[in-house]
Amino acid sequence: MSRWTDLTGNASGEDYAARFAALARSGKDMHGEARFCAALVPVGARVLDAGCGTGRVMIRLAELGYDCVGVDLDASMLAVARQQAPELPWFQADLTEFEPGALGVAADFDLVVAAGNVLPLVATGTEAAVVGRLTAALRPGGLLVAGFGLDAAHLPVPPSITLAEYDEYCAAAGLTFIDRFATWDADPYDGGGYAVSVHRR
């Protein structure tokens, strides 16, 4: 069972969406992740939103002209995503067992993005397997982008993965480290409690 399931019971989609809607109404910029990804690959590129949740990032990328697919384990989150953008492809799948071909999806993504603490919220001990599955979905030269918290201040659960461990999992999957930032606005990483990492297949 994933740490996300332990935390929410896979029943938090409406609450999650309401929280982000309130943030958007307050004037907070909600599209940093999409902007970050759009700066890495050209319009029209294929993007996999791994752990897409209610679809906030993917819907924005689709609006910007990207060819997107969303995958999440939580049916309540996907229900919100499908309600907001029924024309987009949303799939329920466990990232530890994710096989695009089984869903009728080509495994040749230009970019895979895992935003919103996806890696720290998978089942403990499956992080390397998830990185391997996401890498396998990339075309040669494709990018894996993952942003997640590293300490209690940036996570809803106790920290479970370090950057050194994540880099090891990426290297084992055949990825090359490209760059690391402190935020989705591409601020330089300074050793803080949140990091956005870019690796290339």
Coordinates of N, CA and C in Angstrom, one line a residue:
M1 N 0.8 -1.2 0.0 CA 0.0 0.0 0.0 C 0.9 1.2 0.0
S2 N 0.5 2.2 -0.8 CA 1.3 3.4 -0.9 C 1.2 4.3 0.3
R3 N 2.1 5.1 0.6 CA 2.0 6.0 1.7 C 0.9 7.0 1.5
W4 N 0.6 7.4 0.2 CA -0.5 8.2 -0.1 C -1.8 7.6 0.3
T5 N -2.0 6.3 0.0 CA -3.2 5.6 0.4 C -3.3 5.5 2.0
D6 N -2.2 5.3 2.6 CA -2.2 5.3 4.1 C -2.7 6.6 4.6
L7 N -2.2 7.7 4.0 CA -2.5 9.1 4.4 C -3.9 9.5 4.2
T8 N -4.5 9.1 3.0 CA -5.8 9.7 2.6 C -6.9 8.7 2.4
G9 N -6.5 7.4 2.3 CA -7.6 6.4 2.0 C -8.1 6.5 0.6
N10 N -7.3 7.2 -0.3 CA -7.7 7.3 -1.7 C -9.1 7.9 -1.8
A11 N -9.4 8.9 -0.9 CA -10.7 9.5 -0.9 C -10.7 11.0 -0.8
S12 N -9.6 11.6 -1.2 CA -9.4 13.0 -0.9 C -9.5 13.9 -2.1
G13 N -9.9 13.4 -3.2 CA -9.9 14.2 -4.5 C -10.6 15.5 -4.4
E14 N -11.8 15.5 -3.9 CA -12.6 16.8 -3.8 C -12.0 17.8 -2.9
D15 N -11.5 17.3 -1.7 CA -10.9 18.2 -0.8 C -9.6 18.8 -1.3
Y16 N -8.8 18.0 -2.0 CA -7.5 18.4 -2.6 C -7.8 19.5 -3.7
A17 N -8.8 19.2 -4.5 CA -9.1 20.2 -5.6 C -9.6 21.5 -4.9
A18 N -10.4 21.4 -3.9 CA -10.9 22.6 -3.2 C -9.8 23.5 -2.6
R19 N -8.8 22.8 -2.1 CA -7.7 23.5 -1.5 C -6.9 24.3 -2.5
F20 N -6.7 23.7 -3.7 CA -5.9 24.4 -4.7 C -6.8 25.4 -5.4
A21 N -8.1 25.2 -5.5 CA -9.0 26.2 -6.0 C -8.9 27.5 -5.1
A22 N -8.9 27.3 -3.8 CA -8.8 28.4 -2.9 C -7.5 29.2 -3.1
L23 N -6.4 28.4 -3.2 CA -5.1 29.1 -3.4 C -5.2 29.9 -4.7
A24 N -5.8 29.3 -5.8 CA -5.8 30.1 -7.0 C -6.6 31.4 -6.9
R25 N -7.8 31.3 -6.2 CA -8.6 32.5 -5.9 C -7.9 33.5 -5.1
S26 N -6.9 33.1 -4.3 CA -6.2 34.1 -3.5 C -5.1 34.8 -4.3
G27 N -4.9 34.4 -5.5 CA -3.9 35.0 -6.4 C -2.6 34.3 -6.5
K28 N -2.5 33.1 -5.9 CA -1.3 32.3 -5.9 C -1.1 31.7 -7.3
D29 N 0.1 31.8 -7.8 CA 0.4 31.2 -9.1 C 0.4 29.7 -9.0
M30 N -0.5 29.1 -9.8 CA -0.7 27.6 -9.7 C 0.0 26.9 -10.9
H31 N 0.8 27.5 -11.7 CA 1.2 26.9 -12.9 C 2.8 26.8 -13.0
G32 N 3.5 26.9 -11.9 CA 4.9 26.8 -11.9 C 5.4 25.5 -12.5
E33 N 4.8 24.4 -12.2 CA 5.3 23.1 -12.7 C 5.1 23.0 -14.2
A34 N 4.0 23.5 -14.7 CA 3.7 23.4 -16.1 C 4.7 24.3 -16.9
R35 N 5.0 25.5 -16.3 CA 5.9 26.5 -16.9 C 7.3 25.9 -17.0
F36 N 7.7 25.2 -15.9 CA 9.0 24.6 -15.8 C 9.1 23.5 -16.9
C37 N 8.1 22.7 -17.0 CA 8.2 21.6 -18.0 C 8.2 22.2 -19.5
A38 N 7.4 23.2 -19.7 CA 7.3 23.8 -21.0 C 8.6 24.5 -21.4
A39 N 9.4 24.8 -20.5 CA 10.7 25.4 -20.8 C 11.7 24.4 -21.2
L40 N 11.4 23.1 -21.0 CA 12.3 22.0 -21.3 C 12.1 21.3 -22.6
V41 N 10.8 21.3 -23.1 CA 10.5 20.6 -24.3 C 9.6 21.4 -25.1
P42 N 9.6 21.3 -26.5 CA 8.8 22.2 -27.3 C 7.3 21.8 -27.3
V43 N 6.5 22.8 -27.7 CA 5.1 22.6 -27.8 C 4.8 21.4 -28.7
G44 N 3.9 20.6 -28.3 CA 3.6 19.4 -29.1 C 4.3 18.1 -28.6
A45 N 5.2 18.3 -27.7 CA 5.9 17.2 -27.1 C 5.0 16.3 -26.3
R46 N 5.3 15.0 -26.2 CA 4.5 14.1 -25.4 C 5.0 14.1 -23.9
V47 N 4.0 14.3 -23.1 CA 4.3 14.5 -21.6 C 3.5 13.5 -20.8
L48 N 4.1 12.7 -20.0 CA 3.4 11.9 -19.0 C 3.4 12.5 -17.7
D49 N 2.2 12.8 -17.1 CA 2.1 13.3 -15.7 C 1.9 12.1 -14.8
A50 N 3.0 11.7 -14.2 CA 3.0 10.5 -13.3 C 2.6 10.9 -11.9
G51 N 1.5 10.4 -11.4 CA 0.9 10.9 -10.1 C 0.2 12.2 -10.4
C52 N -0.7 12.2 -11.4 CA -1.3 13.4 -11.9 C -2.3 14.0 -11.0
G53 N -2.8 13.3 -10.0 CA -3.7 13.8 -9.1 C -5.0 14.3 -9.7
T54 N -5.4 15.5 -9.4 CA -6.6 16.1 -10.0 C -6.4 16.8 -11.3
G55 N -5.1 16.7 -11.8 CA -4.9 17.1 -13.2 C -4.4 18.5 -13.4
R56 N -4.1 19.2 -12.3 CA -3.8 20.7 -12.4 C -2.6 20.9 -13.3
V57 N -1.6 20.1 -13.2 CA -0.4 20.4 -14.1 C -0.7 19.9 -15.5
M58 N -1.2 18.8 -15.7 CA -1.5 18.3 -17.0 C -2.5 19.1 -17.8
I59 N -3.5 19.5 -17.2 CA -4.5 20.3 -17.8 C -3.9 21.6 -18.4
R60 N -3.0 22.2 -17.6 CA -2.3 23.4 -18.0 C -1.4 23.1 -19.2
L61 N -0.6 22.0 -19.1 CA 0.2 21.7 -20.2 C -0.5 21.4 -21.5
A62 N -1.7 20.8 -21.4 CA -2.5 20.5 -22.6 C -3.0 21.8 -23.2
E63 N -3.4 22.8 -22.3 CA -3.8 24.1 -22.8 C -2.6 24.8 -23.5
L64 N -1.4 24.5 -23.2 CA -0.3 25.1 -23.8 C 0.1 24.4 -25.1
G65 N -0.5 23.3 -25.4 CA -0.3 22.6 -26.7 C 0.5 21.3 -26.6
Y66 N 0.6 20.7 -25.4 CA 1.4 19.5 -25.2 C 0.4 18.3 -25.3
D67 N 1.0 17.2 -25.8 CA 0.3 15.9 -25.9 C 0.5 15.1 -24.6
C68 N -0.5 15.1 -23.8 CA -0.4 14.7 -22.4 C -1.2 13.4 -22.1
V69 N -0.6 12.6 -21.2 CA -1.3 11.5 -20.6 C -1.1 11.6 -19.1
G70 N -2.2 11.3 -18.3 CA -2.1 11.4 -16.9 C -2.3 10.0 -16.2
V71 N -1.6 9.7 -15.2 CA -1.7 8.4 -14.5 C -1.7 8.7 -13.0
D72 N -2.6 8.0 -12.3 CA -2.6 8.1 -10.8 C -3.2 6.9 -10.2
L73 N -2.9 6.6 -9.0 CA -3.5 5.4 -8.3 C -4.8 5.8 -7.7
D74 N -5.0 7.0 -7.3 CA -6.2 7.4 -6.5 C -7.4 7.7 -7.4
A75 N -8.4 6.9 -7.3 CA -9.6 7.1 -8.2 C -10.3 8.4 -7.9
S76 N -10.3 8.8 -6.6 CA -11.0 10.1 -6.2 C -10.3 11.3 -6.9
M77 N -9.0 11.2 -7.0 CA -8.3 12.3 -7.7 C -8.6 12.3 -9.2
L78 N -8.6 11.1 -9.8 CA -8.8 11.0 -11.2 C -10.3 11.4 -11.5
A79 N -11.2 11.2 -10.6 CA -12.6 11.6 -10.9 C -12.7 13.1 -11.1
V80 N -11.9 13.8 -10.3 CA -11.9 15.3 -10.4 C -11.3 15.7 -11.7
A81 N -10.1 15.0 -12.0 CA -9.4 15.3 -13.3 C -10.3 15.1 -14.5
R82 N -11.1 14.0 -14.5 CA -11.9 13.6 -15.6 C -13.1 14.6 -15.7
Q83 N -13.6 15.1 -14.6 CA -14.6 16.1 -14.6 C -14.2 17.4 -15.2
Q84 N -12.9 17.8 -14.8 CA -12.4 19.1 -15.3 C -12.0 19.0 -16.7
A85 N -11.5 17.9 -17.2 CA -11.0 17.8 -18.6 C -11.3 16.4 -19.1
P86 N -12.6 16.1 -19.4 CA -13.0 14.8 -19.9 C -12.4 14.4 -21.2
E87 N -11.9 15.4 -22.0 CA -11.3 15.1 -23.3 C -9.9 14.6 -23.2
L88 N -9.2 14.6 -22.0 CA -7.9 14.2 -21.9 C -7.8 12.8 -21.4
P89 N -6.7 12.1 -21.7 CA -6.5 10.7 -21.3 C -6.0 10.5 -19.9
W90 N -6.9 10.0 -19.0 CA -6.5 9.8 -17.6 C -6.6 8.3 -17.3
F91 N -5.6 7.7 -16.7 CA -5.5 6.3 -16.4 C -5.3 6.0 -14.9
Q92 N -6.0 5.0 -14.4 CA -5.7 4.6 -13.0 C -4.7 3.5 -13.1
A93 N -3.5 3.7 -12.4 CA -2.5 2.7 -12.4 C -1.5 2.9 -11.3
D94 N -1.0 1.9 -10.8 CA 0.1 1.9 -9.7 C 1.4 2.1 -10.4
L95 N 2.1 3.2 -10.1 CA 3.4 3.5 -10.7 C 4.4 2.4 -10.5
T96 N 4.3 1.6 -9.5 CA 5.3 0.5 -9.3 C 5.1 -0.6 -10.3
E97 N 4.0 -0.6 -11.0 CA 3.7 -1.6 -12.0 C 3.3 -1.0 -13.4
F98 N 3.6 0.3 -13.5 CA 3.1 1.0 -14.7 C 3.8 0.5 -16.0
E99 N 2.9 0.1 -16.9 CA 3.4 -0.3 -18.3 C 2.5 0.4 -19.3
P100 N 3.0 1.5 -20.0 CA 2.2 2.2 -20.9 C 1.5 1.3 -21.9
G101 N 2.2 0.3 -22.5 CA 1.7 -0.5 -23.5 C 0.4 -1.3 -23.0
A102 N 0.3 -1.6 -21.8 CA -0.9 -2.3 -21.2 C -2.1 -1.4 -21.3
L103 N -1.8 -0.1 -21.3 CA -2.9 0.9 -21.4 C -3.2 1.4 -22.8
G104 N -2.5 0.8 -23.8 CA -2.6 1.3 -25.1 C -1.9 2.6 -25.4
V105 N -0.9 2.9 -24.6 CA -0.1 4.1 -24.7 C 1.3 3.8 -25.1
A106 N 1.8 4.6 -26.1 CA 3.2 4.4 -26.5 C 4.2 4.8 -25.5
A107 N 5.2 4.0 -25.3 CA 6.3 4.4 -24.3 C 7.4 5.2 -24.9
D108 N 7.0 6.4 -25.4 CA 8.0 7.2 -26.1 C 7.8 8.7 -25.7
F109 N 7.6 8.9 -24.4 CA 7.4 10.3 -23.9 C 8.7 11.1 -24.0
D110 N 8.5 12.4 -24.4 CA 9.6 13.3 -24.4 C 9.9 13.8 -23.0
L111 N 8.9 13.8 -22.1 CA 9.1 14.2 -20.7 C 8.2 13.5 -19.8
V112 N 8.7 13.0 -18.7 CA 7.8 12.5 -17.6 C 8.0 13.4 -16.4
V113 N 6.9 13.9 -15.9 CA 6.9 14.8 -14.7 C 6.2 14.1 -13.5
A114 N 6.9 14.1 -12.4 CA 6.4 13.6 -11.1 C 6.4 14.8 -10.1
A115 N 5.3 15.5 -10.1 CA 5.2 16.7 -9.2 C 4.4 16.3 -8.0
G116 N 4.4 17.2 -7.0 CA 3.6 17.0 -5.8 C 3.9 15.8 -4.9
N117 N 5.2 15.6 -4.7 CA 5.7 14.6 -3.7 C 5.3 13.2 -4.1
V118 N 5.3 12.9 -5.4 CA 5.0 11.6 -5.8 C 6.0 10.5 -5.2
L119 N 7.3 10.8 -5.3 CA 8.3 9.8 -4.9 C 8.2 9.5 -3.4
P120 N 8.1 10.5 -2.5 CA 8.0 10.2 -1.1 C 6.7 9.5 -0.7
L121 N 5.7 9.5 -1.6 CA 4.4 9.0 -1.2 C 4.0 7.6 -1.8
V122 N 5.0 7.1 -2.6 CA 4.8 5.7 -3.1 C 5.1 4.7 -1.9
A123 N 4.8 3.5 -2.1 CA 5.0 2.5 -1.0 C 6.5 2.5 -0.7
T124 N 6.8 2.5 0.6 CA 8.2 2.4 1.1 C 8.9 1.2 0.5
G125 N 10.1 1.5 -0.1 CA 10.8 0.4 -0.7 C 10.6 0.2 -2.2
T126 N 9.6 0.9 -2.8 CA 9.3 0.8 -4.2 C 9.9 2.0 -5.0
E127 N 10.6 2.9 -4.4 CA 11.0 4.1 -5.1 C 11.9 3.8 -6.3
A128 N 12.8 2.9 -6.2 CA 13.7 2.5 -7.3 C 12.9 1.9 -8.4
A129 N 11.9 1.1 -8.1 CA 11.0 0.4 -9.1 C 10.2 1.5 -9.8
V130 N 9.7 2.5 -9.1 CA 8.9 3.5 -9.8 C 9.8 4.3 -10.7
V131 N 11.0 4.7 -10.3 CA 11.9 5.4 -11.2 C 12.2 4.6 -12.4
G132 N 12.4 3.3 -12.2 CA 12.6 2.4 -13.4 C 11.5 2.4 -14.3
R133 N 10.3 2.3 -13.8 CA 9.1 2.3 -14.6 C 8.9 3.6 -15.4
L134 N 9.2 4.7 -14.7 CA 9.0 6.0 -15.4 C 10.1 6.2 -16.5
T135 N 11.3 5.7 -16.2 CA 12.4 5.8 -17.2 C 12.0 5.0 -18.4
A136 N 11.4 3.8 -18.2 CA 11.1 3.0 -19.3 C 10.0 3.6 -20.2
A137 N 9.3 4.6 -19.7 CA 8.3 5.3 -20.5 C 8.8 6.4 -21.4
L138 N 10.1 6.7 -21.2 CA 10.7 7.8 -21.9 C 11.4 7.3 -23.2
R139 N 11.3 8.1 -24.2 CA 12.1 7.9 -25.4 C 13.6 8.1 -25.1
P140 N 14.5 7.6 -25.9 CA 15.9 7.9 -25.7 C 16.1 9.4 -25.8
G141 N 16.8 10.0 -24.8 CA 16.9 11.5 -24.8 C 15.8 12.2 -24.0
G142 N 14.8 11.5 -23.6 CA 13.7 12.1 -22.9 C 14.1 12.4 -21.5
L143 N 13.3 13.3 -20.8 CA 13.6 13.9 -19.5 C 12.7 13.4 -18.5
L144 N 13.2 13.1 -17.3 CA 12.4 12.8 -16.1 C 12.6 14.0 -15.2
V145 N 11.5 14.6 -14.8 CA 11.5 15.8 -13.9 C 10.7 15.4 -12.6
A146 N 11.3 15.5 -11.5 CA 10.7 15.1 -10.2 C 10.9 16.2 -9.2
G147 N 9.8 16.7 -8.6 CA 9.9 17.6 -7.5 C 9.3 17.0 -6.2
F148 N 10.1 17.0 -5.1 CA 9.5 16.5 -3.9 C 10.3 17.0 -2.7
G149 N 9.6 17.0 -1.5 CA 10.1 17.4 -0.3 C 11.1 16.4 0.3
L150 N 12.0 17.0 1.1 CA 13.0 16.2 1.7 C 13.0 16.2 3.2
D151 N 12.1 17.0 3.8 CA 12.1 17.2 5.3 C 10.6 17.3 5.7
A152 N 10.4 17.3 7.0 CA 9.1 17.3 7.6 C 8.3 18.6 7.2
A153 N 9.0 19.7 7.0 CA 8.4 21.0 6.6 C 7.8 20.9 5.2
H154 N 8.2 20.0 4.4 CA 7.8 20.0 3.0 C 7.0 18.7 2.6
L155 N 6.7 17.9 3.6 CA 6.0 16.6 3.4 C 4.9 16.4 4.4
P156 N 3.8 15.7 4.0 CA 2.8 15.3 4.9 C 3.0 14.0 5.7
V157 N 4.2 13.4 5.4 CA 4.6 12.1 6.0 C 6.0 12.3 6.4
P158 N 6.6 11.4 7.2 CA 8.0 11.5 7.5 C 8.8 11.3 6.3
P159 N 10.0 12.0 6.1 CA 10.8 11.8 4.9 C 11.2 10.4 4.7
S160 N 11.2 10.0 3.4 CA 11.5 8.6 3.1 C 12.6 8.4 2.1
I161 N 13.0 9.5 1.4 CA 13.9 9.4 0.3 C 14.8 10.6 0.3
T162 N 16.1 10.4 0.2 CA 17.1 11.5 0.1 C 17.4 11.7 -1.4
L163 N 18.0 12.9 -1.6 CA 18.5 13.1 -3.0 C 19.5 12.2 -3.5
A164 N 20.4 11.8 -2.5 CA 21.5 10.8 -2.9 C 20.9 9.5 -3.3
E165 N 19.8 9.1 -2.6 CA 19.2 7.8 -3.0 C 18.4 8.0 -4.3
Y166 N 17.8 9.1 -4.5 CA 17.1 9.3 -5.7 C 18.0 9.3 -6.9
D167 N 19.1 10.0 -6.8 CA 20.1 10.0 -7.8 C 20.7 8.6 -8.1
E168 N 20.8 7.8 -7.1 CA 21.2 6.4 -7.3 C 20.2 5.6 -8.1
Y169 N 18.9 5.8 -7.7 CA 17.9 5.1 -8.4 C 17.9 5.5 -9.9
C170 N 18.0 6.8 -10.1 CA 18.1 7.3 -11.5 C 19.2 6.7 -12.3
A171 N 20.4 6.7 -11.7 CA 21.6 6.1 -12.4 C 21.4 4.7 -12.7
A172 N 20.8 3.9 -11.7 CA 20.6 2.5 -11.9 C 19.6 2.3 -13.1
A173 N 18.7 3.2 -13.3 CA 17.7 3.1 -14.4 C 18.3 3.5 -15.7
G174 N 19.5 4.1 -15.7 CA 20.1 4.5 -17.0 C 19.9 6.0 -17.3
L175 N 19.6 6.8 -16.2 CA 19.4 8.2 -16.4 C 20.7 8.9 -16.1
T176 N 20.9 10.1 -16.7 CA 22.0 11.0 -16.4 C 21.5 12.3 -15.8
F177 N 22.2 12.7 -14.7 CA 21.8 13.9 -14.0 C 22.0 15.1 -14.9
I178 N 21.0 16.0 -15.0 CA 21.2 17.2 -15.7 C 21.3 18.5 -14.9
D179 N 20.3 18.7 -14.0 CA 20.3 19.9 -13.1 C 19.3 19.7 -12.0
R180 N 19.5 20.6 -11.0 CA 18.6 20.5 -9.8 C 18.3 22.0 -9.4
F181 N 17.0 22.2 -8.9 CA 16.6 23.5 -8.5 C 15.8 23.4 -7.2
A182 N 15.7 24.6 -6.6 CA 15.0 24.6 -5.3 C 13.5 24.8 -5.4
T183 N 13.0 25.2 -6.5 CA 11.6 25.5 -6.8 C 11.3 25.2 -8.2
W184 N 10.0 25.2 -8.5 CA 9.5 25.1 -9.9 C 9.7 26.4 -10.7
D185 N 10.2 27.4 -10.0 CA 10.5 28.7 -10.7 C 12.0 28.6 -11.1
A186 N 12.7 27.5 -10.9 CA 14.1 27.3 -11.3 C 15.1 28.1 -10.4
D187 N 14.7 28.3 -9.2 CA 15.7 28.9 -8.3 C 16.8 27.9 -8.0
P188 N 18.0 28.4 -7.9 CA 19.2 27.5 -7.7 C 18.9 26.6 -6.4
Y189 N 19.3 25.4 -6.5 CA 19.2 24.5 -5.3 C 20.3 24.8 -4.3
D190 N 20.0 25.0 -3.0 CA 21.0 25.4 -2.1 C 21.0 24.4 -0.9
G191 N 20.5 23.2 -1.1 CA 20.6 22.3 0.0 C 19.3 22.3 0.9
G192 N 18.3 23.0 0.5 CA 17.1 23.1 1.2 C 16.2 21.9 1.3
G193 N 15.0 22.0 1.8 CA 14.1 20.9 2.0 C 13.2 20.5 0.9
Y194 N 13.4 21.1 -0.3 CA 12.6 20.8 -1.5 C 13.5 20.9 -2.7
A195 N 13.4 19.9 -3.6 CA 14.2 19.9 -4.8 C 13.5 19.5 -6.0
V196 N 13.8 20.1 -7.1 CA 13.3 19.7 -8.4 C 14.4 19.2 -9.2
S197 N 14.4 17.9 -9.6 CA 15.6 17.3 -10.3 C 15.2 17.0 -11.7
V198 N 16.2 17.2 -12.6 CA 16.1 16.9 -14.0 C 17.1 15.8 -14.4
H199 N 16.7 14.7 -14.9 CA 17.5 13.7 -15.4 C 17.2 13.3 -16.9
R200 N 18.1 12.8 -17.7 CA 17.9 12.5 -19.1 C 18.2 11.0 -19.3
R201 N 17.3 10.4 -20.1 CA 17.5 9.0 -20.5 C 18.6 8.9 -21.6

